[in-house]
Short mmCIF file of C-alpha atoms and ligand atoms in Angstrom, two decimals:
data_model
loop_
_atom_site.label_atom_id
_atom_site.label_comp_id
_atom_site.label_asym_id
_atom_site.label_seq_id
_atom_site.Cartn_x
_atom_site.Cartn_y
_atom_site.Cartn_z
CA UNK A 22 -24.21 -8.43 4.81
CA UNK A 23 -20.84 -8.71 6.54
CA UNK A 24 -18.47 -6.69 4.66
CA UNK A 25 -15.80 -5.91 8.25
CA UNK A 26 -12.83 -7.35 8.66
CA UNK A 27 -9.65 -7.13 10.77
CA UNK A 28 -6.53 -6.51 10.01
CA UNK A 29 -4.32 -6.82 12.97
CA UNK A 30 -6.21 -9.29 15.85
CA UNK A 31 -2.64 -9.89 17.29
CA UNK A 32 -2.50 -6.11 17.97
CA UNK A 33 -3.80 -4.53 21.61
CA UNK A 34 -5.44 -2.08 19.55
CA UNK A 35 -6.49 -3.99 16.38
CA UNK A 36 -7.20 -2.83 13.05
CA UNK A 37 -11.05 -3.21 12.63
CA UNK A 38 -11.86 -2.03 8.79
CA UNK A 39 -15.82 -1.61 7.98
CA UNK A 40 -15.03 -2.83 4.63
CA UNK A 41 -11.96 -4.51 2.85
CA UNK A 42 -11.45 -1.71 0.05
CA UNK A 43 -8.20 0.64 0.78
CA UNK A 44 -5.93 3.37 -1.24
CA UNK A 45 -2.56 2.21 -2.28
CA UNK A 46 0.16 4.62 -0.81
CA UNK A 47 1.38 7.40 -3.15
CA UNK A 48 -1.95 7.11 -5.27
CA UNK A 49 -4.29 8.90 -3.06
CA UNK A 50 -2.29 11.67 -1.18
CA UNK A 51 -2.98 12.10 2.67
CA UNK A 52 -6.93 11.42 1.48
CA UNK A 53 -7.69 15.03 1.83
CA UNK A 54 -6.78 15.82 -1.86
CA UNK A 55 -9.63 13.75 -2.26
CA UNK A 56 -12.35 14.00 -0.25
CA UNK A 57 -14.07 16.63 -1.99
CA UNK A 58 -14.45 14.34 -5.02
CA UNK A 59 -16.61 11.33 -2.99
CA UNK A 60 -17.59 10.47 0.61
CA UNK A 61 -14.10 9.09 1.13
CA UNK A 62 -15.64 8.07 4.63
CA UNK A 63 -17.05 4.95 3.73
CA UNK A 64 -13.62 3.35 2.30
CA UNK A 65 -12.17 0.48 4.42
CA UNK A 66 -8.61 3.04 4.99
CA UNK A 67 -6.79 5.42 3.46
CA UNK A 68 -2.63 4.85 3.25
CA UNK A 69 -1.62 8.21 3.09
CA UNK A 70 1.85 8.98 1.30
CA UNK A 71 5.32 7.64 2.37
CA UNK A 72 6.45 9.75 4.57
CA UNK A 73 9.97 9.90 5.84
CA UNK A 74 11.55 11.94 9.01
CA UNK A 75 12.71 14.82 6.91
CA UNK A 76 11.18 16.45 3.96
CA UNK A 77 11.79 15.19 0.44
CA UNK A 78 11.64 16.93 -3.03
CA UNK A 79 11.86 13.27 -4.91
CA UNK A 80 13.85 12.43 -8.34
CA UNK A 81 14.47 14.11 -11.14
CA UNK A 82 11.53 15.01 -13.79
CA UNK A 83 10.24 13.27 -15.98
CA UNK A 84 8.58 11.28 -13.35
CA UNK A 85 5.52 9.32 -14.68
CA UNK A 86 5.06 7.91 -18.38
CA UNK A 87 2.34 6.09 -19.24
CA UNK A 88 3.05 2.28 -20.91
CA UNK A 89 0.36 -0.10 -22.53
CA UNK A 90 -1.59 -1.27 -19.94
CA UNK A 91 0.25 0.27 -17.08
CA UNK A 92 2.00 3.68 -15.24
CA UNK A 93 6.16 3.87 -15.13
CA UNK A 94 6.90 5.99 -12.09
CA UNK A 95 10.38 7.46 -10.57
CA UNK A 96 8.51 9.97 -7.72
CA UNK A 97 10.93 8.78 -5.41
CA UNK A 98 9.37 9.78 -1.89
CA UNK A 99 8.24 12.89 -2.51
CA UNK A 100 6.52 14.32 0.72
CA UNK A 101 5.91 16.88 3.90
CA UNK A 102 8.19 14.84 6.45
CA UNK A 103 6.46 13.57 9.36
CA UNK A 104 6.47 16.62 11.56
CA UNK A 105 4.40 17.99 8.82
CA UNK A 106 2.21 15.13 8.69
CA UNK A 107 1.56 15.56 12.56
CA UNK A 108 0.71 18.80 12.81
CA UNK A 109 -1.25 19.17 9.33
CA UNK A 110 -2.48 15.87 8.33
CA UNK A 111 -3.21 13.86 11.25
CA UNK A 112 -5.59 16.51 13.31
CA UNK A 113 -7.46 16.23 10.37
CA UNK A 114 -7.49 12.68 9.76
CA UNK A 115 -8.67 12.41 13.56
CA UNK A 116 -11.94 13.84 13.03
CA UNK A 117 -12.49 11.02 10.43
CA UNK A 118 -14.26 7.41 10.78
CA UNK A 119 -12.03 6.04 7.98
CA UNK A 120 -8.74 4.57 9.35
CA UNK A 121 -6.18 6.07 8.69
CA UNK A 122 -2.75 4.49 7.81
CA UNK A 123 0.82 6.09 8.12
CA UNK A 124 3.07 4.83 5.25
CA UNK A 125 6.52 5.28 6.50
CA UNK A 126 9.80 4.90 4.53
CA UNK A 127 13.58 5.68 4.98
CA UNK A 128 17.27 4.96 4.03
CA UNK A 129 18.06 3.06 7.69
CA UNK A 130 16.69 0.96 10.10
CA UNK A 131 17.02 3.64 12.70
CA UNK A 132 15.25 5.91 10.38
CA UNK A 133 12.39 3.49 10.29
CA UNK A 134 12.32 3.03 14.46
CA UNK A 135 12.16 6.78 14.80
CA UNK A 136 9.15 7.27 12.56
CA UNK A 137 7.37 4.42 14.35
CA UNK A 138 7.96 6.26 17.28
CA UNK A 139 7.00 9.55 16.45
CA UNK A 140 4.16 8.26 14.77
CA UNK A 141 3.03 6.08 18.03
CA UNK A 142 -0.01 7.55 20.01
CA UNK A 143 -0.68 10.32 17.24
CA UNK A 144 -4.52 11.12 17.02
CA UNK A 145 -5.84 9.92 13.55
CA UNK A 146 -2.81 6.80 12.71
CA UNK A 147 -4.63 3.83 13.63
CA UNK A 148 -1.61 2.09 12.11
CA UNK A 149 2.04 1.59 10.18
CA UNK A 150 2.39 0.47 6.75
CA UNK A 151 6.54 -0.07 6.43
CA UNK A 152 7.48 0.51 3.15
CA UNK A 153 10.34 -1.76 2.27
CA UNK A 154 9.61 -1.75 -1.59
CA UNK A 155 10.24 1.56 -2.80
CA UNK A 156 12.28 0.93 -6.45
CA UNK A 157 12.95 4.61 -6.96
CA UNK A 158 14.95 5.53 -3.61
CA UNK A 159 18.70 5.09 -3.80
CA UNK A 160 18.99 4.16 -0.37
CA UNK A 161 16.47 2.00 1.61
CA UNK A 162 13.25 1.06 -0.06
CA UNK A 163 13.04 -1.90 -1.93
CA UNK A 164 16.81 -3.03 -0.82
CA UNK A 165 15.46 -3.44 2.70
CA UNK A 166 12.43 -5.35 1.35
CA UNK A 167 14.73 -7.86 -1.52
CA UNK A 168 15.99 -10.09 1.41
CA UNK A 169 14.24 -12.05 4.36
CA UNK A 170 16.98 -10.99 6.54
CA UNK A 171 17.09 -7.07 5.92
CA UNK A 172 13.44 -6.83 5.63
CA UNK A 173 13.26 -8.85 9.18
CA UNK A 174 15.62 -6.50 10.80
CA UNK A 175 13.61 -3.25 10.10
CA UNK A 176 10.53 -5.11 10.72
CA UNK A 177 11.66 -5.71 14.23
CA UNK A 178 13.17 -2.27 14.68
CA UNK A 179 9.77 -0.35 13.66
CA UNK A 180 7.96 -3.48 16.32
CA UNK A 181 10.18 -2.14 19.25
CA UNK A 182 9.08 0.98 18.81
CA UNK A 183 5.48 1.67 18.50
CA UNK A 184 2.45 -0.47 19.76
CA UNK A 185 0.50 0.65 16.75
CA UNK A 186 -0.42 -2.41 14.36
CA UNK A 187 2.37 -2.70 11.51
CA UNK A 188 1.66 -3.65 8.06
CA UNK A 189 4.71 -4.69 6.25
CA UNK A 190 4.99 -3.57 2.62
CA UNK A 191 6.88 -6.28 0.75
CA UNK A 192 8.29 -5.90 -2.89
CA UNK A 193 8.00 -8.25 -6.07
CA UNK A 194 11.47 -6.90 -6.84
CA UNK A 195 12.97 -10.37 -4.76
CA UNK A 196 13.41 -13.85 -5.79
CA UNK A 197 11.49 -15.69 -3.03
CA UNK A 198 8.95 -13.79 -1.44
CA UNK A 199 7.49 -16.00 0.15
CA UNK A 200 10.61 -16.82 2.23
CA UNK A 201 10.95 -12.65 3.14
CA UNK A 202 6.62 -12.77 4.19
CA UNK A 203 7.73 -15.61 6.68
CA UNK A 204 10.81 -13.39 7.93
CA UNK A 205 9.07 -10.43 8.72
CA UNK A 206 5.98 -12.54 10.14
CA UNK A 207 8.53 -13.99 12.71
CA UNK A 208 9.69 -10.50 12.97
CA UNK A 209 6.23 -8.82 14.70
CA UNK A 210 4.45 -7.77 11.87
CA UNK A 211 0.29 -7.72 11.67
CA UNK A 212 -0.35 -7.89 8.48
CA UNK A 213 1.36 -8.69 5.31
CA UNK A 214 0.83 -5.94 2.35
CA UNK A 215 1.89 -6.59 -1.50
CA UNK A 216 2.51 -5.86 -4.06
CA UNK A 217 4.66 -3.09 -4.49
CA UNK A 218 5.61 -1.82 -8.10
CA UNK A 219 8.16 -4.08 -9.98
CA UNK A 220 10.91 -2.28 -11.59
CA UNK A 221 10.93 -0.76 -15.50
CA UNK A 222 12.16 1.37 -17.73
CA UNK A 223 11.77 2.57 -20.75
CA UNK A 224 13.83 4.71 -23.44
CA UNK A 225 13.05 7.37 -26.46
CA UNK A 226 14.16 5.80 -29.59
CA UNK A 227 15.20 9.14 -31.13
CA UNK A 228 16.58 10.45 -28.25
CA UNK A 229 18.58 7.44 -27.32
CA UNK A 230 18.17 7.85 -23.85
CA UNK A 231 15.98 6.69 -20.96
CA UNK A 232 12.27 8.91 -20.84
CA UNK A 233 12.43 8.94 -16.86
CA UNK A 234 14.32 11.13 -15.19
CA UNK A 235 15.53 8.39 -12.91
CA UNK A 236 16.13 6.10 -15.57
CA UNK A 237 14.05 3.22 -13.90
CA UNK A 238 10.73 3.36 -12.53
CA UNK A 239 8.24 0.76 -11.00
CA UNK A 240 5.48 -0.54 -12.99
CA UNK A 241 1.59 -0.27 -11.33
CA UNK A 242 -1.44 -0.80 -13.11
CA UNK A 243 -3.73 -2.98 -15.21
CA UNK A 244 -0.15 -4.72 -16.53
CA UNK A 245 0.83 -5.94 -13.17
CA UNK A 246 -2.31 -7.83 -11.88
CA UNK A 247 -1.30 -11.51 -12.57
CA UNK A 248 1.94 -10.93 -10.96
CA UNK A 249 0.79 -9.37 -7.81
CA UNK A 250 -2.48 -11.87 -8.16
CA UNK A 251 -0.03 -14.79 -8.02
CA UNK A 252 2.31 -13.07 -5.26
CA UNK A 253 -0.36 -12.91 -2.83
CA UNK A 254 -1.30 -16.34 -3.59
CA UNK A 255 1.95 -17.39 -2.45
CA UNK A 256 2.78 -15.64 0.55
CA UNK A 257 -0.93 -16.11 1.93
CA UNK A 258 -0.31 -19.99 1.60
CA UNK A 259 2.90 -19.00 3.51
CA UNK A 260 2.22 -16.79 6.64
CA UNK A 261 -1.04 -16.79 9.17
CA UNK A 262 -1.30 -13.37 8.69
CA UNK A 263 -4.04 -11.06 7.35
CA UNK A 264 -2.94 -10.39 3.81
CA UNK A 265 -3.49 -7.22 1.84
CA UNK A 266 -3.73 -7.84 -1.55
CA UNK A 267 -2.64 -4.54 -4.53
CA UNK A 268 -1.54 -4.35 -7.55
CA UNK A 269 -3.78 -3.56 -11.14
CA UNK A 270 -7.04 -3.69 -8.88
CA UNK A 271 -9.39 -1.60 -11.32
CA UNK A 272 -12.96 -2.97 -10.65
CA UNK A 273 -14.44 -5.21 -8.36
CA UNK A 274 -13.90 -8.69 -10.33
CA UNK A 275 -10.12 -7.93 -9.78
CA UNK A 276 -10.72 -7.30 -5.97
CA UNK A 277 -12.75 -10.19 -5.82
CA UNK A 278 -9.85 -12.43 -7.22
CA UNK A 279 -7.70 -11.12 -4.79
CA UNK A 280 -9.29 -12.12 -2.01
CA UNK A 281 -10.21 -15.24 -3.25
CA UNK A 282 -6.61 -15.96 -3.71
CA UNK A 283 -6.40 -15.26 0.45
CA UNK A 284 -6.27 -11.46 0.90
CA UNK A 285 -8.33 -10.04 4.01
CA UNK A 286 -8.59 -6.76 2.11
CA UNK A 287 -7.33 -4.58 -1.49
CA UNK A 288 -5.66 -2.06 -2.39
CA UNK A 289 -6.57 0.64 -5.26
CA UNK A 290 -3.84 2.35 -6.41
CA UNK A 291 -3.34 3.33 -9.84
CA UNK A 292 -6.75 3.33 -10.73
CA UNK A 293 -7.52 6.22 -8.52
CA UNK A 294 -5.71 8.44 -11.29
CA UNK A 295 -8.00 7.11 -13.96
CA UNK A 296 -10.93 7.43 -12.08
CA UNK A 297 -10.58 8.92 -8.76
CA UNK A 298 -13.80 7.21 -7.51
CA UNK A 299 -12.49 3.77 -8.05
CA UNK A 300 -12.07 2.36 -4.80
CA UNK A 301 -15.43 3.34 -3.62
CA UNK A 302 -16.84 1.64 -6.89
CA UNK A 303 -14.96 -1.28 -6.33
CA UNK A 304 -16.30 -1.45 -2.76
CA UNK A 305 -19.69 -0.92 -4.25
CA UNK A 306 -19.45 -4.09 -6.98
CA UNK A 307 -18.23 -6.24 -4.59
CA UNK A 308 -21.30 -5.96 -2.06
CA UNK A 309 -23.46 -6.33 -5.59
CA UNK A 310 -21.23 -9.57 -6.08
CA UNK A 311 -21.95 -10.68 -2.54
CA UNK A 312 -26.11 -9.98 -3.02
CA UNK A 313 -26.27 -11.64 -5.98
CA UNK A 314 -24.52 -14.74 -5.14
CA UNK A 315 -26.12 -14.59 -1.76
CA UNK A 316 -22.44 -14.34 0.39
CA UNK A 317 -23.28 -13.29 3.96
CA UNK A 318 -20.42 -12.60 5.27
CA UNK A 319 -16.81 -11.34 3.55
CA UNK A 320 -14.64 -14.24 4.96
CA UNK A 321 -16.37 -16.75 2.63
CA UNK A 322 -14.65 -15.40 -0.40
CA UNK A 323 -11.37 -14.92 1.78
CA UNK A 324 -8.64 -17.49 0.24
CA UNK A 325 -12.16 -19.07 -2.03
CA UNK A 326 -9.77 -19.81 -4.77
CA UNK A 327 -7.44 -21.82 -2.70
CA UNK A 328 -6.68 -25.09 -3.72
C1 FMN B 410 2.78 7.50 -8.33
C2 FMN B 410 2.93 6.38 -7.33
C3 FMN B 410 3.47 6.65 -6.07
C4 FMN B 410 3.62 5.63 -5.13
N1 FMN B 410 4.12 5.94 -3.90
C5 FMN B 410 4.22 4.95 -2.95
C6 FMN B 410 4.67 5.25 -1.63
O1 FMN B 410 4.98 6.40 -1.28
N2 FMN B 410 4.76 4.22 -0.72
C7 FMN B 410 4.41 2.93 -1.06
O2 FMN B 410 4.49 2.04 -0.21
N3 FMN B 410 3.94 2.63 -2.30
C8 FMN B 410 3.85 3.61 -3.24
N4 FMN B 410 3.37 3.30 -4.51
C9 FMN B 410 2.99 1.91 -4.82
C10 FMN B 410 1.48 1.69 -4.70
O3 FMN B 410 1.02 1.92 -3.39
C11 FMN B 410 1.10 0.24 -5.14
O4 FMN B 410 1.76 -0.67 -4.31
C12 FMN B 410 1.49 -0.03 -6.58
O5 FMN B 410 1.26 1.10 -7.41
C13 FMN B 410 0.73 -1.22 -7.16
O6 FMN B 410 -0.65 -1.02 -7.14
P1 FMN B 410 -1.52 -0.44 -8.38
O7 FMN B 410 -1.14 -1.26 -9.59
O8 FMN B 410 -2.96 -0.61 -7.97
O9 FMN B 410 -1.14 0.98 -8.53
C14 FMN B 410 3.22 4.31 -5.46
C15 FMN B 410 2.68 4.05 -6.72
C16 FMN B 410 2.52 5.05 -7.66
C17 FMN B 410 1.93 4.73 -9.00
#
């Protein structure tokens, strides 16, 4: 059974993945937190945290609330800084077989170009996820990733600057996103990742007053899937580019529909705080899927559903 697939075979380095099962950033730490709990080894990658140049202590508390179906959350960021991840994270993700992938986030284009060059030729990132979808950061985030032009421009700015592969992060938070997954295509991205959370909020009724901190969040979870689901639909109908598909993945059916709507590989992200073990589950019911309905290879079920 052929369960590989690649993720960047524009790249001079590529993105080979043993498997199409990967952590959603912010949901699984730099992996380490982690790899006590399963042999985090056999995953397709790990996307480690969004890091950005300096340190960051995030938004105000309260952070996370939980909503029917689904996880509200203002972290905003919250990380080492990438000198920090160099010298502490990636010697240690350099001894691993999983891929590793660098999840890199700031407040201006420039920000973005340094990190993609800091981050270029560091033992243990095989690769860049730019995250242009963050709801919960005042500056940057998802404002870079709500138009095709914006998100194009720090697309090609991180491009110039590393030879690493780049996946491009894109956010749900836009009103054609389609039309911003064909901008940063043209702009030198690999691969196409989505969704990121959409934005919520919610508010105590006795209180009178928003419950996070923040006073919007971005929804993940169970309550997101046919959104994302249809997303990824769209923009892998739209650009030639491996597609990663995340949002609300919790077992393998959901994975499966994923890539049967066109995604090369899946995210897990909020499901790893239910059950840390998720994405290895997943990986595991989707090879039973494959044996019992006799799939050879992965790439049958890629885009399936496509009509
Ligand atoms: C607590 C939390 C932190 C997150 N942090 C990041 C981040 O740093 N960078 C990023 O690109 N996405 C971040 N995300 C978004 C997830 O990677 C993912 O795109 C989103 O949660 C949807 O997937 P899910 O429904 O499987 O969780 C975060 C999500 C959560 C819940």
């Amino acid at each position: 059974m052929k369960l590989s697939v690649q993720l960047a075979p524009q790249n001079e380095h590529g993105l080979p993945l043993a498997n199409p099962v990967m952590t959603a950033s912010g949901t699984f730490g730099y992996g380490t937190e982690y790899s006590h709990l399963f042999d985090i080894q056999r995953l397709g990658a790990i996307v480690c945290k969004g890091t950005t140049l300096e340190p960051w202590d995030g938004n105000a508390q309260p952070r996370i609330i939980e909503t029917d179906n689904g996880l509200l959350n203002s972290i905003g960021l919250q990380n080492i800084g990438v000198r920090a991840l160099i010298k502490e994270k990636a010697p240690i993700w350099a001894k691993w077989r999983v891929p590793v992938i660098g999840n890199i986030a700031g407040e201006t284009g420039d920000d973005y170009a340094r990190l993609a060059s800091v981050l270029d030729g560091v033992a243990g990132v095989s690769a860049l996820e730019v995250n242009i979808s963050c709801p919960n950061v005042k500056a940057g985030g998802a404002e870079f990733g709500a138009n095709a032009e914006s998100a194009a421009r720090v697309t090609a700015a991180v491009r110039r600057s590393t030879s690493l592969p780049v996946l491009v992060k894109l956010t749900p938070n836009t009103s054609d996103i389609a039309e911003v997954a064909i901008a940063v295509a043209k702009a030198g991205a690999d691969a196409i990742s989505l969704i990121n959370t959409l934005k919520g909020m919610a508010i105590d009724i006795d209180k009178r007053q928003p419950l996070l901190g923040n006073v919007t969040g971005g929804l993940s979870g169970p309550a997101i899937k046919p959104v994302a689901l249809a997303m990824v639909y769209e923009v892998a109908g739209a650009v030639d580019l491996p597609v990663v598909g995340c949002g609300g993945i919790t077992n393998a059916s959901d994975a499966i529909e994923f890539i049967m709507a066109g995604a090369s590989a899946v995210q897990v992200g909020t499901a790893s705080f239910v059950n840390p073990r998720a994405s290895l589950d997943i990986l595991e019911g989707i090879e039973k899927f494959m044996a019992e309905e006799g799939i050879e290879d992965i790439a049958e079920l890629v885009g399936a559903a496509r009509r």
